[in-house]
Coordinates of C-alpha atoms in Angstrom, one line a residue:
M714 CA 62.1 183.2 154.6
I715 CA 64.7 181.5 156.5
G716 CA 63.6 177.8 155.3
D717 CA 63.8 178.9 152.1
E718 CA 67.0 180.0 152.1
A719 CA 68.5 176.9 154.1
Y720 CA 66.7 174.8 151.1
N721 CA 68.3 176.6 148.5
L722 CA 71.8 176.4 149.7
G723 CA 71.1 172.9 150.8
A724 CA 70.4 173.1 146.9
I725 CA 73.3 174.4 146.0
K726 CA 75.7 172.0 148.1
V727 CA 74.1 168.7 146.8
A728 CA 74.9 170.5 143.0
K729 CA 78.2 170.9 143.6
V730 CA 78.7 167.7 145.1
N731 CA 77.1 166.3 141.7
F732 CA 78.9 168.2 139.5
T733 CA 82.6 167.1 141.0
I734 CA 81.4 163.0 141.2
I735 CA 80.3 163.4 137.3
A736 CA 83.3 166.0 136.5
F737 CA 85.2 163.2 138.3
C738 CA 83.9 160.3 136.2
V739 CA 84.4 162.1 133.0
I740 CA 88.1 162.2 133.7
I741 CA 88.1 159.1 134.2
V742 CA 86.2 158.4 131.1
A743 CA 88.4 160.3 129.5
F744 CA 92.0 158.2 131.1
L745 CA 90.1 154.9 130.1
V746 CA 89.2 155.9 126.5
V747 CA 92.9 157.6 125.9
T748 CA 94.4 154.7 127.5
Q749 CA 92.9 152.6 125.4
V750 CA 93.6 154.5 122.0
Y751 CA 97.5 154.2 123.0
V752 CA 97.0 150.9 123.6
S753 CA 95.6 149.9 120.5
A754 CA 98.2 152.6 118.8
M755 CA 101.0 150.2 120.2
E756 CA 99.7 147.1 119.2
I757 CA 99.1 147.9 115.7
Q758 CA 102.5 150.4 115.1
P759 CA 103.6 148.7 112.1
R760 CA 107.3 147.1 112.2
G761 CA 110.6 148.7 110.6
V762 CA 110.7 146.7 107.0
N763 CA 113.6 147.3 105.0
V764 CA 114.8 145.6 102.0
Q765 CA 118.1 145.1 99.6
R766 CA 117.3 143.4 96.7
T767 CA 119.8 141.9 93.7
V768 CA 118.8 140.5 90.8
Y769 CA 121.5 137.9 88.5
I770 CA 120.9 138.1 85.2
T771 CA 123.3 134.9 84.8
D772 CA 125.1 133.6 80.9
W773 CA 122.8 130.9 80.9
G774 CA 119.9 133.4 81.0
V775 CA 118.6 132.1 84.3
T776 CA 117.2 134.9 87.0
V777 CA 118.4 134.4 90.6
V778 CA 117.7 136.9 93.4
N779 CA 118.6 137.6 96.9
D780 CA 116.8 139.5 99.4
T781 CA 118.0 140.7 102.3
I782 CA 115.1 141.7 104.6
T783 CA 115.8 143.7 107.3
L784 CA 112.7 143.5 110.3
T785 CA 112.9 146.0 112.6
D786 CA 109.8 144.5 115.6
T787 CA 107.8 146.1 118.3
H788 CA 105.3 143.0 119.1
E789 CA 105.7 140.5 122.0
A790 CA 108.5 137.9 121.5
G791 CA 107.1 134.2 119.5
S792 CA 106.6 133.5 116.2
T793 CA 106.4 135.5 113.1
R794 CA 106.0 135.8 109.7
F795 CA 107.1 137.6 106.5
R796 CA 106.0 137.3 103.1
L797 CA 107.3 137.7 99.7
G798 CA 104.5 137.8 97.0
V799 CA 105.0 136.6 93.3
P800 CA 102.3 138.5 90.9
A801 CA 100.4 136.1 88.3
E802 CA 102.6 137.4 85.6
F803 CA 105.4 135.5 86.9
A804 CA 104.1 132.7 89.2
S805 CA 104.7 130.1 87.1
F806 CA 108.8 131.4 86.8
L807 CA 109.5 130.7 90.0
R808 CA 111.6 127.4 90.1
Y809 CA 113.3 127.7 94.0
A810 CA 112.4 129.5 96.8
Q811 CA 114.0 129.2 100.7
A812 CA 115.4 131.9 103.2
K813 CA 117.8 131.6 106.0
D814 CA 118.6 133.3 109.2
E815 CA 121.9 135.3 109.5
S816 CA 123.7 131.9 111.2
G817 CA 122.5 129.8 108.1
S818 CA 119.6 127.4 109.2
P819 CA 117.0 127.8 106.7
L820 CA 113.6 128.9 108.0
P821 CA 110.2 127.4 107.1
T822 CA 108.6 127.8 104.1
T823 CA 105.2 127.7 103.1
R824 CA 103.5 128.6 99.7
I825 CA 100.1 130.3 99.1
L826 CA 98.3 131.1 96.3
D827 CA 95.7 133.7 96.1
S828 CA 92.9 132.5 94.3
T829 CA 91.6 135.7 93.2
S830 CA 94.4 137.7 92.5
G831 CA 96.8 135.1 91.2
V832 CA 99.7 136.2 93.7
L833 CA 101.8 133.2 94.9
W834 CA 102.8 134.3 98.1
V835 CA 105.7 132.9 99.7
E836 CA 105.4 132.8 103.8
F837 CA 108.5 133.0 106.3
K838 CA 108.3 132.0 109.4
L839 CA 110.8 133.1 112.4
E840 CA 111.3 133.4 116.2
K841 CA 112.2 137.0 117.8
E842 CA 112.2 139.2 120.4
V843 CA 110.5 142.2 121.2
G844 CA 112.6 145.4 119.7
E845 CA 114.7 143.0 118.4
T846 CA 115.9 143.6 114.6
H847 CA 116.3 140.2 112.9
R848 CA 117.8 139.8 109.7
F849 CA 117.3 136.8 107.3
N850 CA 118.1 136.4 103.0
V851 CA 115.7 135.0 100.7
A852 CA 117.6 133.5 97.8
T853 CA 114.9 133.2 94.5
V854 CA 115.4 131.2 90.9
Y855 CA 112.7 132.1 87.9
S856 CA 113.8 130.5 84.4
D857 CA 111.9 132.3 81.4
L858 CA 112.5 136.0 82.6
V859 CA 114.9 136.1 79.2
S860 CA 114.1 136.1 76.1
Y861 CA 115.8 136.6 72.6
Q862 CA 114.3 138.8 69.8
M863 CA 116.2 140.5 66.5
G864 CA 119.5 139.9 67.8
R865 CA 119.0 141.0 71.7
F866 CA 118.1 139.8 75.1
S867 CA 114.7 140.9 76.3
F868 CA 113.9 141.2 80.8
N869 CA 110.3 141.2 81.9
F870 CA 110.0 141.3 86.0
T871 CA 109.5 143.4 88.5
E872 CA 110.7 146.7 89.8
T873 CA 110.3 145.8 93.5
P874 CA 109.1 143.0 95.7
L875 CA 105.7 142.8 96.2
L876 CA 105.0 142.5 99.9
D877 CA 102.2 142.8 101.9
E878 CA 103.0 145.3 104.5
K879 CA 104.9 148.8 104.2
A880 CA 108.8 149.0 103.6
E881 CA 110.5 151.7 104.8
L882 CA 113.5 151.3 102.1
C883 CA 113.9 149.3 99.6
N884 CA 116.9 149.2 97.7
V885 CA 117.0 147.2 94.1
T886 CA 120.5 146.2 91.9
V887 CA 119.6 144.4 88.4
V888 CA 123.3 143.1 87.4
L889 CA 123.8 141.3 84.4
P890 CA 126.3 139.4 82.5
R891 CA 129.8 141.7 81.8
D892 CA 129.8 141.9 78.6
S893 CA 126.1 143.2 78.2
T894 CA 125.0 146.7 76.6
V895 CA 122.0 148.0 78.5
N896 CA 119.5 149.8 76.6
I897 CA 117.2 151.9 79.3
P898 CA 115.1 155.4 78.0
E899 CA 115.4 158.2 78.7
N900 CA 114.1 159.6 82.9
Y901 CA 114.3 155.4 83.4
S902 CA 113.4 154.3 87.2
F903 CA 116.3 153.0 86.7
A904 CA 119.8 154.4 86.3
K905 CA 123.5 152.3 84.9
T906 CA 125.7 151.9 87.2
S907 CA 128.0 148.5 87.9
F908 CA 128.4 145.9 90.5
N909 CA 131.6 144.5 91.2
G910 CA 132.7 145.1 88.0
L911 CA 129.7 144.0 86.2
P912 CA 127.2 146.4 84.7
A913 CA 123.8 146.9 86.5
L914 CA 121.0 149.2 86.8
N915 CA 119.9 150.4 90.0
A916 CA 116.9 152.3 91.6
V917 CA 115.9 153.3 95.7
F918 CA 112.6 153.1 96.5
K919 CA 111.3 155.6 99.9
P920 CA 108.9 153.7 100.9
L921 CA 107.5 151.1 99.0
Q922 CA 103.8 150.4 99.9
P923 CA 102.1 147.4 100.2
F924 CA 100.6 145.4 97.5
T925 CA 101.8 147.3 94.5
W926 CA 104.3 146.6 91.7
K927 CA 105.3 147.3 88.6
P928 CA 107.0 146.1 85.3
L929 CA 111.1 146.0 84.9
N930 CA 111.4 146.0 80.9
F931 CA 114.8 146.5 79.1
T932 CA 116.9 144.9 76.6
F933 CA 120.2 144.1 76.4
Q934 CA 122.9 143.0 73.7
S935 CA 125.4 140.2 75.0
I936 CA 127.7 137.8 73.0
T937 CA 128.6 135.3 76.3
V938 CA 124.7 134.7 77.0
Q939 CA 123.3 131.0 75.7
L940 CA 119.7 130.5 76.1
F941 CA 119.3 126.7 76.4
K942 CA 116.1 125.3 77.8
V943 CA 117.3 122.0 79.2
H944 CA 113.6 120.1 78.9
W945 CA 115.2 116.7 80.6
A946 CA 118.3 115.4 82.0
E947 CA 118.8 111.7 83.1
R948 CA 121.6 109.9 85.1
K949 CA 122.3 106.1 85.4
V950 CA 125.1 104.9 88.0
T951 CA 126.0 101.6 87.6
F952 CA 128.6 99.5 89.7
K953 CA 130.6 97.6 87.9
P954 CA 131.1 93.9 88.4
L955 CA 135.0 94.3 88.7
G956 CA 135.7 97.0 90.5
G957 CA 134.9 101.1 89.3
I958 CA 131.6 102.8 89.2
S959 CA 130.2 104.1 85.8
V960 CA 127.8 107.0 85.1
E961 CA 125.7 107.7 82.0
D962 CA 124.5 111.8 81.8
S963 CA 122.1 112.6 79.1
Y964 CA 120.2 115.9 78.2
S965 CA 117.9 117.3 76.1
V966 CA 118.2 120.9 75.3
T967 CA 116.5 123.5 73.2
N968 CA 118.7 126.2 71.9
L969 CA 116.1 129.3 72.3
S970 CA 118.6 132.3 70.9
T971 CA 121.0 132.6 68.1
S972 CA 122.7 129.5 67.2
T973 CA 126.1 127.9 68.9
S974 CA 128.5 125.7 68.3
Q975 CA 128.9 123.6 71.4
I976 CA 127.2 123.4 75.0
E977 CA 129.4 123.4 78.4
I978 CA 128.6 120.6 80.6
L979 CA 129.9 120.5 84.0
L980 CA 131.0 116.5 85.9
P981 CA 131.9 115.3 89.0
K982 CA 135.3 115.9 90.2
N983 CA 138.0 113.8 88.2
S984 CA 136.0 112.3 85.7
S985 CA 137.5 110.0 83.4
N986 CA 136.9 107.9 80.0
V987 CA 134.4 110.8 79.2
M988 CA 133.2 110.1 76.1
A989 CA 129.7 111.8 73.9
Y990 CA 127.3 110.4 71.7
D991 CA 124.3 111.1 69.9
K992 CA 121.6 108.4 68.5
L993 CA 124.0 108.0 65.2
G994 CA 126.9 106.7 68.3
P995 CA 130.2 108.3 69.1
I996 CA 130.7 111.9 68.8
W997 CA 134.4 112.4 69.9
D998 CA 137.5 110.4 68.5
E999 CA 139.2 109.7 72.3
P1000 CA 138.0 110.2 75.5
Q1001 CA 139.0 112.8 77.8
K1002 CA 138.9 113.5 81.5
G1003 CA 137.9 116.7 84.3
D1004 CA 135.4 117.9 85.3
R1005 CA 133.8 119.9 82.8
V1006 CA 133.6 118.7 78.9
T1007 CA 132.5 121.2 75.9
V1008 CA 129.3 118.9 73.2
S1009 CA 129.3 120.2 70.0
P1010 CA 126.7 118.2 67.6
R1011 CA 127.8 116.1 64.8
Y1012 CA 127.1 118.1 62.1
G1013 CA 127.6 121.9 63.1
T1014 CA 125.8 124.8 64.8
I1015 CA 122.5 124.4 66.8
K1016 CA 120.4 127.0 65.1
A1017 CA 118.4 129.2 66.8
N1018 CA 114.6 126.4 68.3
E1019 CA 116.6 123.6 67.1
S1020 CA 117.2 120.5 69.6
F1021 CA 120.4 118.4 70.5
T1022 CA 120.2 115.6 72.7
F1023 CA 123.3 113.7 73.9
T1024 CA 124.6 111.3 76.5
L1025 CA 128.0 111.6 78.4
K1026 CA 129.3 108.2 79.5
Y1027 CA 132.8 108.4 81.6
D1028 CA 134.1 106.2 84.7
L1029 CA 134.1 108.1 88.8
S1030 CA 136.7 108.8 90.5
N1031 CA 137.7 106.7 93.7
S1032 CA 137.6 109.8 95.6
H1033 CA 133.7 109.7 96.0
L1034 CA 133.6 106.4 97.9
S1035 CA 135.1 106.5 101.5
R1036 CA 135.6 103.8 104.2
R1037 CA 133.8 103.6 107.0
G1038 CA 135.0 102.4 110.8
T1039 CA 133.7 98.5 110.1
L1040 CA 135.6 96.0 107.8
G1041 CA 133.4 96.0 104.4
Q1042 CA 131.8 99.0 104.9
Y1043 CA 131.5 102.0 102.2
E1044 CA 129.8 106.0 101.7
L1045 CA 129.7 106.5 98.3
N1046 CA 129.2 110.5 97.9
L1047 CA 127.2 111.9 94.4
T1048 CA 125.0 114.5 93.8
L1049 CA 121.4 113.2 91.5
I1050 CA 123.2 115.6 88.8
T1051 CA 126.1 117.4 88.7
P1052 CA 124.7 121.0 89.8
Q1053 CA 124.6 122.8 86.5
P1054 CA 124.3 126.7 85.5
F1055 CA 121.3 126.1 84.1
I1056 CA 117.7 125.2 84.7
I1057 CA 116.9 121.6 84.4
Y1058 CA 112.9 121.2 84.2
H1059 CA 112.3 117.1 85.0
L1060 CA 115.1 114.6 86.1
T1061 CA 115.5 111.1 86.8
T1062 CA 118.3 109.4 88.5
E1063 CA 118.8 105.7 88.6
I1064 CA 121.4 103.8 91.0
T1065 CA 122.0 99.8 90.1
F1066 CA 123.5 98.2 93.2
P1067 CA 124.3 95.2 92.6
K1068 CA 123.3 92.3 95.1
S1069 CA 126.7 92.2 96.2
L1070 CA 126.5 95.5 98.1
S1071 CA 124.0 95.6 100.7
V1072 CA 122.6 99.2 101.6
N1073 CA 121.6 99.7 104.5
E1074 CA 121.6 103.5 104.7
V1075 CA 120.0 106.6 102.2
S1076 CA 120.3 110.4 102.8
K1077 CA 117.3 110.8 100.5
P1078 CA 115.0 108.2 100.0
P1079 CA 113.9 107.0 96.4
D1080 CA 110.9 107.7 94.9
T1081 CA 110.8 104.1 93.4
L1082 CA 113.0 101.3 94.9
S1083 CA 112.8 98.3 92.1
D1084 CA 114.8 94.8 93.9
K1085 CA 115.6 92.5 90.7
L1086 CA 117.3 88.9 90.9
Y1087 CA 121.0 90.3 90.7
E1088 CA 119.9 93.9 91.5
V1089 CA 118.2 96.4 93.3
R1090 CA 117.6 99.9 91.8
Y1091 CA 117.0 103.7 93.0
L1092 CA 114.9 105.8 91.5
Y1093 CA 114.8 109.0 92.1
D1094 CA 111.7 111.7 90.6
V1095 CA 112.7 115.8 90.4
G1096 CA 111.2 118.6 88.9
D1097 CA 112.7 122.0 88.3
V1098 CA 116.7 121.7 89.3
T1099 CA 118.1 125.0 89.6
P1100 CA 121.4 126.1 90.1
L1101 CA 121.0 126.1 93.9
D1102 CA 119.2 123.0 94.8
D1103 CA 120.7 120.7 96.9
L1104 CA 121.3 117.5 94.9
S1105 CA 123.8 115.7 97.6
L1106 CA 123.5 112.1 98.1
Q1107 CA 124.8 109.5 100.7
V1108 CA 124.7 106.1 100.3
G1109 CA 126.0 103.8 103.2
F1110 CA 126.4 100.4 101.7
K1111 CA 128.6 96.8 102.9
Y1112 CA 130.7 95.1 100.1
D1113 CA 129.5 90.4 100.7
G1114 CA 131.1 90.0 97.7
F1115 CA 130.7 89.5 94.4
W1116 CA 130.7 86.0 93.1
A1117 CA 128.5 84.6 96.6
A1118 CA 125.6 87.0 94.9
V1119 CA 125.8 85.2 91.6
R1120 CA 123.5 82.2 90.9
P1121 CA 124.9 79.3 88.6
I1122 CA 122.9 80.4 85.4
G1123 CA 124.2 84.5 85.5
I1124 CA 128.3 82.9 85.9
V1125 CA 127.1 81.1 82.4
A1126 CA 125.8 83.2 80.7
M1127 CA 128.6 85.6 81.5
V1128 CA 130.7 83.0 80.4
E1129 CA 129.0 82.7 77.2
A1130 CA 128.7 87.0 76.4
A1131 CA 133.0 86.5 76.8
F1132 CA 133.0 83.9 74.3
C1133 CA 130.1 86.4 72.0
A1134 CA 132.5 89.4 72.4
L1135 CA 135.8 86.8 71.7
Y1136 CA 134.1 86.0 68.1
A1137 CA 132.7 89.5 67.7
S1138 CA 136.2 90.9 67.6
L1139 CA 137.6 88.0 66.0
K1140 CA 135.4 88.4 63.0
T1141 CA 135.8 92.9 63.5
V1142 CA 139.9 92.3 62.5
K1143 CA 139.4 90.0 59.6
R1144 CA 136.9 92.8 58.2
E1145 CA 139.5 95.7 59.1
V1146 CA 142.2 93.1 57.3
V1147 CA 140.2 92.7 54.3
E1148 CA 139.4 96.4 54.1
E1149 CA 143.5 97.1 54.0
G1150 CA 143.2 95.5 50.4
V1151 CA 140.1 98.0 49.5
T1152 CA 141.9 100.4 46.5
V1153 CA 142.2 104.6 48.3
P1154 CA 140.5 107.2 46.0
A1155 CA 143.9 109.0 46.1
D1156 CA 142.3 111.5 43.7
Q1157 CA 139.6 112.1 45.3
I1158 CA 140.6 112.8 48.5
R1159 CA 143.2 115.3 47.0
R1160 CA 140.9 117.0 45.3
V1161 CA 138.8 117.6 48.5
T1162 CA 141.6 118.5 50.6
E1163 CA 142.4 121.2 48.6
L1164 CA 139.2 122.8 47.8
I1165 CA 139.3 122.6 51.5
D1166 CA 142.7 124.4 51.9
E1167 CA 141.4 126.7 49.3
K1168 CA 138.8 127.5 52.1
I1169 CA 140.8 128.1 54.6
G1170 CA 143.1 130.7 52.4
L1171 CA 140.3 132.5 51.5
R1172 CA 138.9 132.4 55.5
N1173 CA 142.0 134.0 56.5
T1174 CA 141.3 136.6 53.3
L1175 CA 138.2 137.6 55.0
E1176 CA 140.1 138.0 58.4
D1177 CA 142.5 140.4 56.6
L1178 CA 139.8 142.4 54.9
D1179 CA 137.9 142.7 57.9
E1180 CA 141.5 144.1 60.0
K1181 CA 142.9 146.6 57.8
L1182 CA 139.0 148.2 57.6
A1183 CA 139.0 148.2 60.9
K1184 CA 142.4 150.0 60.7
K1185 CA 140.7 152.2 57.8
A1186 CA 143.5 151.1 55.7
I1187 CA 141.0 150.4 53.5
S1188 CA 137.7 152.2 52.2
K1189 CA 133.9 150.8 52.5
N1190 CA 133.8 150.3 49.0
D1191 CA 136.9 148.5 48.1
Y1192 CA 136.2 146.2 51.2
R1193 CA 132.8 145.0 50.0
R1194 CA 134.0 144.8 46.5
R1195 CA 136.9 142.4 47.6
R1196 CA 134.5 140.1 49.8
R1197 CA 131.6 139.9 48.1
G1198 CA 134.0 138.4 45.4
V1199 CA 135.6 136.0 48.5
E1200 CA 132.4 135.0 49.8
T1201 CA 131.1 133.7 45.8
R1202 CA 134.5 131.5 45.6
L1203 CA 133.4 130.4 49.0
A1204 CA 129.9 129.3 47.8
A1205 CA 131.0 128.2 44.9
I1206 CA 133.8 125.5 46.7
N1207 CA 130.5 124.5 49.4
R1208 CA 128.7 123.9 46.5
L1209 CA 131.5 121.7 44.8
L1210 CA 132.5 120.1 47.9
K1211 CA 128.7 118.7 49.0
P1212 CA 128.8 115.7 46.2
L1213 CA 132.6 115.1 46.9
K1214 CA 132.5 114.5 50.4
S1215 CA 129.4 112.6 50.5
S1216 CA 131.1 109.8 47.8
L1217 CA 133.6 109.9 49.8
A1218 CA 132.3 109.2 53.2
S1219 CA 130.7 106.1 51.2
L1220 CA 133.6 104.3 50.3
N1221 CA 135.3 104.4 53.8
P1222 CA 133.5 104.6 57.4
R1223 CA 137.1 106.5 58.4
Y1224 CA 136.6 109.4 55.5
G1225 CA 133.5 109.9 56.9
E1226 CA 134.2 110.3 60.7
I1227 CA 137.5 112.5 59.5
L1228 CA 134.9 114.5 56.8
N1229 CA 132.8 115.3 60.2
L1230 CA 135.1 116.5 62.7
M1231 CA 136.0 118.7 59.7
D1232 CA 132.0 120.0 59.5
K1233 CA 132.7 120.9 63.3
A1234 CA 135.7 122.7 63.2
E1235 CA 134.4 124.7 60.4
A1236 CA 130.9 125.8 61.8
E1237 CA 133.3 126.4 64.9
V1238 CA 135.1 128.4 62.5
E1239 CA 132.1 130.0 61.0
A1240 CA 130.9 130.9 64.3
V1241 CA 133.8 132.6 66.0
Y1242 CA 134.4 134.8 63.4
T1243 CA 130.5 135.9 63.3
S1244 CA 130.9 136.3 66.9
I1245 CA 134.3 138.4 66.8
R1246 CA 132.4 140.6 63.8
N1247 CA 129.8 141.2 66.4
L1248 CA 132.0 142.4 68.5
R1249 CA 133.7 145.0 66.8
V1250 CA 130.4 146.1 65.7
Q1251 CA 128.9 147.1 69.4
Y1252 CA 132.4 148.3 70.1
R1253 CA 132.7 150.9 66.6
I1254 CA 129.6 152.2 67.4
G1255 CA 130.2 152.7 71.5
K1256 CA 128.4 149.8 72.8
I1257 CA 131.0 148.5 74.7
E1258 CA 133.4 149.3 77.0
K1259 CA 137.9 149.2 75.8
T1260 CA 138.6 146.6 78.7
A1261 CA 135.7 144.4 78.4
Y1262 CA 136.2 144.2 74.3
L1263 CA 139.5 143.8 74.4
S1264 CA 139.4 140.7 77.1
I1265 CA 136.4 138.7 75.2
H1266 CA 138.2 139.6 72.0
E1267 CA 141.5 137.7 73.1
E1268 CA 139.1 134.6 74.5
L1269 CA 137.3 135.0 71.1
R1270 CA 140.5 134.5 69.2
S1271 CA 141.8 132.0 71.1
R1272 CA 139.1 129.8 70.5
L1273 CA 139.1 130.8 66.4
E1274 CA 143.2 129.8 66.6
K1275 CA 142.6 126.8 68.1
A1276 CA 139.5 126.0 65.9
K1277 CA 141.8 126.6 62.8
S1278 CA 144.2 124.6 63.9
K1279 CA 142.2 121.6 64.0
L1280 CA 140.4 122.1 60.9
E1281 CA 144.2 122.4 59.0
S1282 CA 145.4 119.1 61.2
L1283 CA 142.2 116.8 59.9
N1284 CA 143.4 118.0 56.7
V1285 CA 147.0 117.0 56.4
S1286 CA 145.3 113.5 58.2
L1287 CA 143.0 113.1 55.3
K1288 CA 145.7 113.9 52.8
E1289 CA 147.9 111.3 54.0
E1290 CA 144.9 108.8 53.7
A1291 CA 145.5 109.7 49.4
G1292 CA 149.4 108.3 50.7

């Protein structure tokens, strides 16, 4: 019995020891598991992401998007990445993407196309520290998000950025041109607001889930938006033999919205002797100067879906040339094309240097270098030029003396060319003297000018009727009756003028030039007058605020008076031809 009790007591002690060991092991294992889970949780804990997006719809229908990204990262220090996605529906419209940190330094950028979903991921790499809040800006430019149909512009994009991680907050603001009237349905995710005095839409998404996006569609009215597609542009820069630099800028555009009478083009600062040309020759009578010009087609307006190709020729200011330290060393500062507010789908730039200029440094290597007998040509070929692209170009060169580079045969050719030019000018003078003896068709000129005077008076009558209707000085029935009578007479005058103008233009090129300028002035009057009527209608039905209405109306009235004054002045000039 005693032996059994001792045995049982020993067994109990052993069991207690074993239990203690097992319990200790369980605690250790549990601790390790909990620690591992905690560490794993720390490793997969998402970083904080905050997005402020501003979408700008410009007066030229270009969409510029600025995303300000704020990251709060708990991962280890080193390199990290951030991805911004463009859905397949809009991937082909992305023309520009660039990210910069808070100091303005560009971040490495890579575009990755997901072949399965069609999403275009734009990836940015940045350096960071543990727990650091990192902020950077992403600028993107899109084409073809704005379209025009039935008197309205449509905008089609995404409500939010497409991300591959969750964002705690995403604030989106869409900013429109200053005279825009936005049409959105009830219970829309965006609300109307203003941004720096401009009409805008705003929505806040909290949170923004990854890999999700919704379409953003709305329409708006505007009379300041011009929707042009610039298929190509071409710049030719040439050094003149006797000093100076000449430039030729050519553009091919298609109007994708309502009819317009002009297109504004920006030029290098202090450009001079600016002349516009189309396939038939000069469009203007006299050269202009400055850093911007307005070009109108020879025959009036550019209608919807019509194309217009033109060339601007001008002299570059010497301010674009600067001397370097060494004697004879210079630097030319220019751009591949003057930055424009629209997108150019294809750009070619050709810079021709005579052999007297020895190029020793170029900030952008040319795509093609053509070395000929007396000159060297630098050719650049660029696609998708946006308002945000850096087009600057610096060329360092040394002047060795022009004539030292010209072969004797070249001198002979130049002398022969000079004699040919002199002979041609003498023939021109002789021809002009002969033309002075041609009988002036005074009666025909007087008939044309009388009809144009009547047209001007009838146009003023229409404007007066519109003013009276706006002030409720006449009834709508009386307005319609009187307007119908004026428009009937205007149509009859146009039918009478057409053969008279054709006949007069065939008698003397000068008459044709004056009549072409008058047609352009009339087209401008008609276009601006129509814009004023549309503006008045929008204001009357409450689609535009009074402040914007008054500002735009004043601007349009100024343009109208200027066009009318030019038309009247040209008509006086034509009258003087009759003596």
